[in-house]
Amino acid sequence: MAFDGTWKVDRSENYDKFMEKMGVNAVKRKLAAHDNLKLIISQEGNKFTVKESSTFRNAEIVFELGVTFNYSLADGTELSGTWSLEGDKLVGKFKRVDNGNELHAVREITGGEMVQTYMYEGVEAKRIFKKQ
């Protein structure tokens, strides 16, 4: 599928403001700006496996479209929610376990890049990945 492959973060837009809104402290935000995040995505039918590797951690997330699962962000924030496929976009709808606030994420392929857009409490950020 279109998302399959190895993707390395190339640049970010408004990511610091997004992390600040999420409650990430200044030191972690500075480090996260240079996390060298790499995602290895594979899809089999409705099942996705995403292997994350960065300066901070290595993690493997397995999810099925439309099925609720729990996930921890690199800063320890716990989320619960789902990914769905809407046209060519992977759309994530999550709630923070600690405060119930919603976090939305969209992954889409645009011009050969994977653009991951986040929206939390009115703040939008993007991380743009290049295929390796």
PDB file of C-alpha atoms in Angstrom:
ATOM      1  CA  MET A   1       0.000   0.000   0.000  1.00  0.00           C
ATOM      2  CA  ALA A   2       1.015   3.652  -0.267  1.00  0.00           C
ATOM      3  CA  PHE A   3       2.211   3.937   3.340  1.00  0.00           C
ATOM      4  CA  ASP A   4       4.428   0.835   3.218  1.00  0.00           C
ATOM      5  CA  GLY A   5       8.118   1.519   3.552  1.00  0.00           C
ATOM      6  CA  THR A   6      10.705   3.319   5.623  1.00  0.00           C
ATOM      7  CA  TRP A   7      10.085   7.002   6.305  1.00  0.00           C
ATOM      8  CA  LYS A   8      12.544   9.411   7.950  1.00  0.00           C
ATOM      9  CA  VAL A   9      11.450  12.782   9.320  1.00  0.00           C
ATOM     10  CA  ASP A  10      12.749  15.593   7.120  1.00  0.00           C
ATOM     11  CA  ARG A  11      11.169  18.705   8.645  1.00  0.00           C
ATOM     12  CA  SER A  12       8.449  19.903  10.969  1.00  0.00           C
ATOM     13  CA  GLU A  13       6.013  22.803  11.032  1.00  0.00           C
ATOM     14  CA  ASN A  14       4.755  24.309  14.306  1.00  0.00           C
ATOM     15  CA  TYR A  15       5.859  21.171  16.169  1.00  0.00           C
ATOM     16  CA  ASP A  16       7.258  23.061  19.172  1.00  0.00           C
ATOM     17  CA  LYS A  17       3.944  24.899  19.751  1.00  0.00           C
ATOM     18  CA  PHE A  18       2.050  21.619  19.416  1.00  0.00           C
ATOM     19  CA  MET A  19       4.274  19.892  21.994  1.00  0.00           C
ATOM     20  CA  GLU A  20       3.949  22.903  24.309  1.00  0.00           C
ATOM     21  CA  LYS A  21       0.136  22.645  24.094  1.00  0.00           C
ATOM     22  CA  MET A  22       0.449  18.925  24.872  1.00  0.00           C
ATOM     23  CA  GLY A  23       2.320  19.854  28.067  1.00  0.00           C
ATOM     24  CA  VAL A  24       5.800  18.729  27.008  1.00  0.00           C
ATOM     25  CA  ASN A  25       8.469  20.671  28.917  1.00  0.00           C
ATOM     26  CA  ALA A  26      10.965  22.956  27.158  1.00  0.00           C
ATOM     27  CA  VAL A  27      13.951  20.593  27.472  1.00  0.00           C
ATOM     28  CA  LYS A  28      12.056  17.638  25.968  1.00  0.00           C
ATOM     29  CA  ARG A  29      10.687  19.892  23.212  1.00  0.00           C
ATOM     30  CA  LYS A  30      14.211  20.962  22.211  1.00  0.00           C
ATOM     31  CA  LEU A  31      15.365  17.342  22.130  1.00  0.00           C
ATOM     32  CA  ALA A  32      12.263  16.195  20.227  1.00  0.00           C
ATOM     33  CA  ALA A  33      12.944  18.775  17.511  1.00  0.00           C
ATOM     34  CA  HIS A  34      16.016  16.674  16.617  1.00  0.00           C
ATOM     35  CA  ASP A  35      14.706  13.171  17.357  1.00  0.00           C
ATOM     36  CA  ASN A  36      15.656  11.693  13.938  1.00  0.00           C
ATOM     37  CA  LEU A  37      12.354   9.805  13.920  1.00  0.00           C
ATOM     38  CA  LYS A  38      12.152   6.909  11.485  1.00  0.00           C
ATOM     39  CA  LEU A  39       8.950   4.963  10.818  1.00  0.00           C
ATOM     40  CA  ILE A  40       8.812   1.581   9.130  1.00  0.00           C
ATOM     41  CA  ILE A  41       5.223   0.973   8.081  1.00  0.00           C
ATOM     42  CA  SER A  42       3.777  -2.247   6.743  1.00  0.00           C
ATOM     43  CA  GLN A  43       0.166  -3.091   5.972  1.00  0.00           C
ATOM     44  CA  GLU A  44      -1.559  -6.444   5.571  1.00  0.00           C
ATOM     45  CA  GLY A  45      -5.239  -5.893   4.839  1.00  0.00           C
ATOM     46  CA  ASN A  46      -6.642  -3.833   7.736  1.00  0.00           C
ATOM     47  CA  LYS A  47      -3.648  -4.512  10.001  1.00  0.00           C
ATOM     48  CA  PHE A  48      -0.779  -2.028  10.231  1.00  0.00           C
ATOM     49  CA  THR A  49       2.577  -2.432  11.929  1.00  0.00           C
ATOM     50  CA  VAL A  50       4.550   0.735  12.625  1.00  0.00           C
ATOM     51  CA  LYS A  51       8.091   0.434  13.931  1.00  0.00           C
ATOM     52  CA  GLU A  52       9.306   3.722  15.415  1.00  0.00           C
ATOM     53  CA  SER A  53      12.945   4.461  16.072  1.00  0.00           C
ATOM     54  CA  SER A  54      14.261   7.773  17.331  1.00  0.00           C
ATOM     55  CA  THR A  55      16.826   9.317  19.616  1.00  0.00           C
ATOM     56  CA  PHE A  56      14.453   8.588  22.532  1.00  0.00           C
ATOM     57  CA  ARG A  57      13.058   5.128  21.974  1.00  0.00           C
ATOM     58  CA  ASN A  58      12.257   2.211  19.780  1.00  0.00           C
ATOM     59  CA  ALA A  59       8.669   0.997  19.711  1.00  0.00           C
ATOM     60  CA  GLU A  60       6.439  -1.252  17.647  1.00  0.00           C
ATOM     61  CA  ILE A  61       2.771  -0.384  17.303  1.00  0.00           C
ATOM     62  CA  VAL A  62       0.340  -2.854  15.783  1.00  0.00           C
ATOM     63  CA  PHE A  63      -3.207  -1.752  15.089  1.00  0.00           C
ATOM     64  CA  GLU A  64      -6.206  -2.724  13.032  1.00  0.00           C
ATOM     65  CA  LEU A  65      -8.287  -0.110  11.232  1.00  0.00           C
ATOM     66  CA  GLY A  66     -11.328   0.883  13.284  1.00  0.00           C
ATOM     67  CA  VAL A  67     -10.245  -1.062  16.394  1.00  0.00           C
ATOM     68  CA  THR A  68      -9.523   0.899  19.585  1.00  0.00           C
ATOM     69  CA  PHE A  69      -6.022   0.464  21.007  1.00  0.00           C
ATOM     70  CA  ASN A  70      -3.796   2.130  23.611  1.00  0.00           C
ATOM     71  CA  TYR A  71      -0.580   3.930  22.750  1.00  0.00           C
ATOM     72  CA  SER A  72       2.084   5.847  24.682  1.00  0.00           C
ATOM     73  CA  LEU A  73       3.785   8.880  23.156  1.00  0.00           C
ATOM     74  CA  ALA A  74       7.545   9.292  23.564  1.00  0.00           C
ATOM     75  CA  ASP A  75       6.975  11.666  26.521  1.00  0.00           C
ATOM     76  CA  GLY A  76       4.832   9.066  28.315  1.00  0.00           C
ATOM     77  CA  THR A  77       1.413  10.549  27.472  1.00  0.00           C
ATOM     78  CA  GLU A  78      -1.116   7.709  27.262  1.00  0.00           C
ATOM     79  CA  LEU A  79      -3.665   7.721  24.429  1.00  0.00           C
ATOM     80  CA  SER A  80      -6.592   5.511  23.470  1.00  0.00           C
ATOM     81  CA  GLY A  81      -8.210   5.606  20.043  1.00  0.00           C
ATOM     82  CA  THR A  82      -8.405   4.348  16.490  1.00  0.00           C
ATOM     83  CA  TRP A  83      -6.946   4.768  13.025  1.00  0.00           C
ATOM     84  CA  SER A  84      -9.237   4.574   9.998  1.00  0.00           C
ATOM     85  CA  LEU A  85      -8.700   4.869   6.268  1.00  0.00           C
ATOM     86  CA  GLU A  86     -10.612   7.771   4.705  1.00  0.00           C
ATOM     87  CA  GLY A  87      -9.852   7.806   0.988  1.00  0.00           C
ATOM     88  CA  ASP A  88      -6.036   7.894   0.757  1.00  0.00           C
ATOM     89  CA  LYS A  89      -5.619   9.238   4.305  1.00  0.00           C
ATOM     90  CA  LEU A  90      -4.964   7.426   7.554  1.00  0.00           C
ATOM     91  CA  VAL A  91      -7.018   9.304  10.138  1.00  0.00           C
ATOM     92  CA  GLY A  92      -6.319   8.869  13.839  1.00  0.00           C
ATOM     93  CA  LYS A  93      -8.774   9.904  16.537  1.00  0.00           C
ATOM     94  CA  PHE A  94      -7.384   9.596  20.042  1.00  0.00           C
ATOM     95  CA  LYS A  95      -8.214  10.711  23.562  1.00  0.00           C
ATOM     96  CA  ARG A  96      -5.657  11.387  26.241  1.00  0.00           C
ATOM     97  CA  VAL A  97      -6.136   9.008  29.155  1.00  0.00           C
ATOM     98  CA  ASP A  98      -5.119  11.672  31.727  1.00  0.00           C
ATOM     99  CA  ASN A  99      -7.524  14.456  30.737  1.00  0.00           C
ATOM    100  CA  GLY A 100      -9.861  13.134  28.004  1.00  0.00           C
ATOM    101  CA  ASN A 101      -8.757  15.794  25.485  1.00  0.00           C
ATOM    102  CA  GLU A 102      -8.826  14.780  21.839  1.00  0.00           C
ATOM    103  CA  LEU A 103      -5.781  14.436  19.622  1.00  0.00           C
ATOM    104  CA  HIS A 104      -6.312  14.013  15.897  1.00  0.00           C
ATOM    105  CA  ALA A 105      -3.677  12.834  13.447  1.00  0.00           C
ATOM    106  CA  VAL A 106      -3.725  12.431   9.671  1.00  0.00           C
ATOM    107  CA  ARG A 107      -1.125  10.659   7.554  1.00  0.00           C
ATOM    108  CA  GLU A 108      -1.180  11.225   3.808  1.00  0.00           C
ATOM    109  CA  ILE A 109       1.202  10.867   0.895  1.00  0.00           C
ATOM    110  CA  THR A 110       1.729  14.163  -0.945  1.00  0.00           C
ATOM    111  CA  GLY A 111       4.324  14.631  -3.671  1.00  0.00           C
ATOM    112  CA  GLY A 112       6.200  11.483  -2.629  1.00  0.00           C
ATOM    113  CA  GLU A 113       6.393  12.599   1.012  1.00  0.00           C
ATOM    114  CA  MET A 114       4.367  11.393   3.963  1.00  0.00           C
ATOM    115  CA  VAL A 115       2.793  14.331   5.770  1.00  0.00           C
ATOM    116  CA  GLN A 116       1.661  13.657   9.318  1.00  0.00           C
ATOM    117  CA  THR A 117      -0.625  16.398  10.638  1.00  0.00           C
ATOM    118  CA  TYR A 118      -1.529  16.670  14.315  1.00  0.00           C
ATOM    119  CA  MET A 119      -4.320  18.733  15.883  1.00  0.00           C
ATOM    120  CA  TYR A 120      -4.635  19.233  19.631  1.00  0.00           C
ATOM    121  CA  GLU A 121      -6.664  21.905  21.414  1.00  0.00           C
ATOM    122  CA  GLY A 122      -6.666  24.185  18.359  1.00  0.00           C
ATOM    123  CA  VAL A 123      -2.935  23.853  17.612  1.00  0.00           C
ATOM    124  CA  GLU A 124      -1.935  22.175  14.337  1.00  0.00           C
ATOM    125  CA  ALA A 125       1.518  20.834  13.534  1.00  0.00           C
ATOM    126  CA  LYS A 126       3.033  18.837  10.702  1.00  0.00           C
ATOM    127  CA  ARG A 127       5.921  16.436  10.415  1.00  0.00           C
ATOM    128  CA  ILE A 128       7.042  15.687   6.884  1.00  0.00           C
ATOM    129  CA  PHE A 129       8.811  12.415   6.123  1.00  0.00           C
ATOM    130  CA  LYS A 130      10.855  11.332   3.115  1.00  0.00           C
ATOM    131  CA  LYS A 131      10.860   7.747   1.927  1.00  0.00           C
ATOM    132  CA  GLN A 132      14.205   6.009   2.394  1.00  0.00           C
TER     133      GLN A 132
END
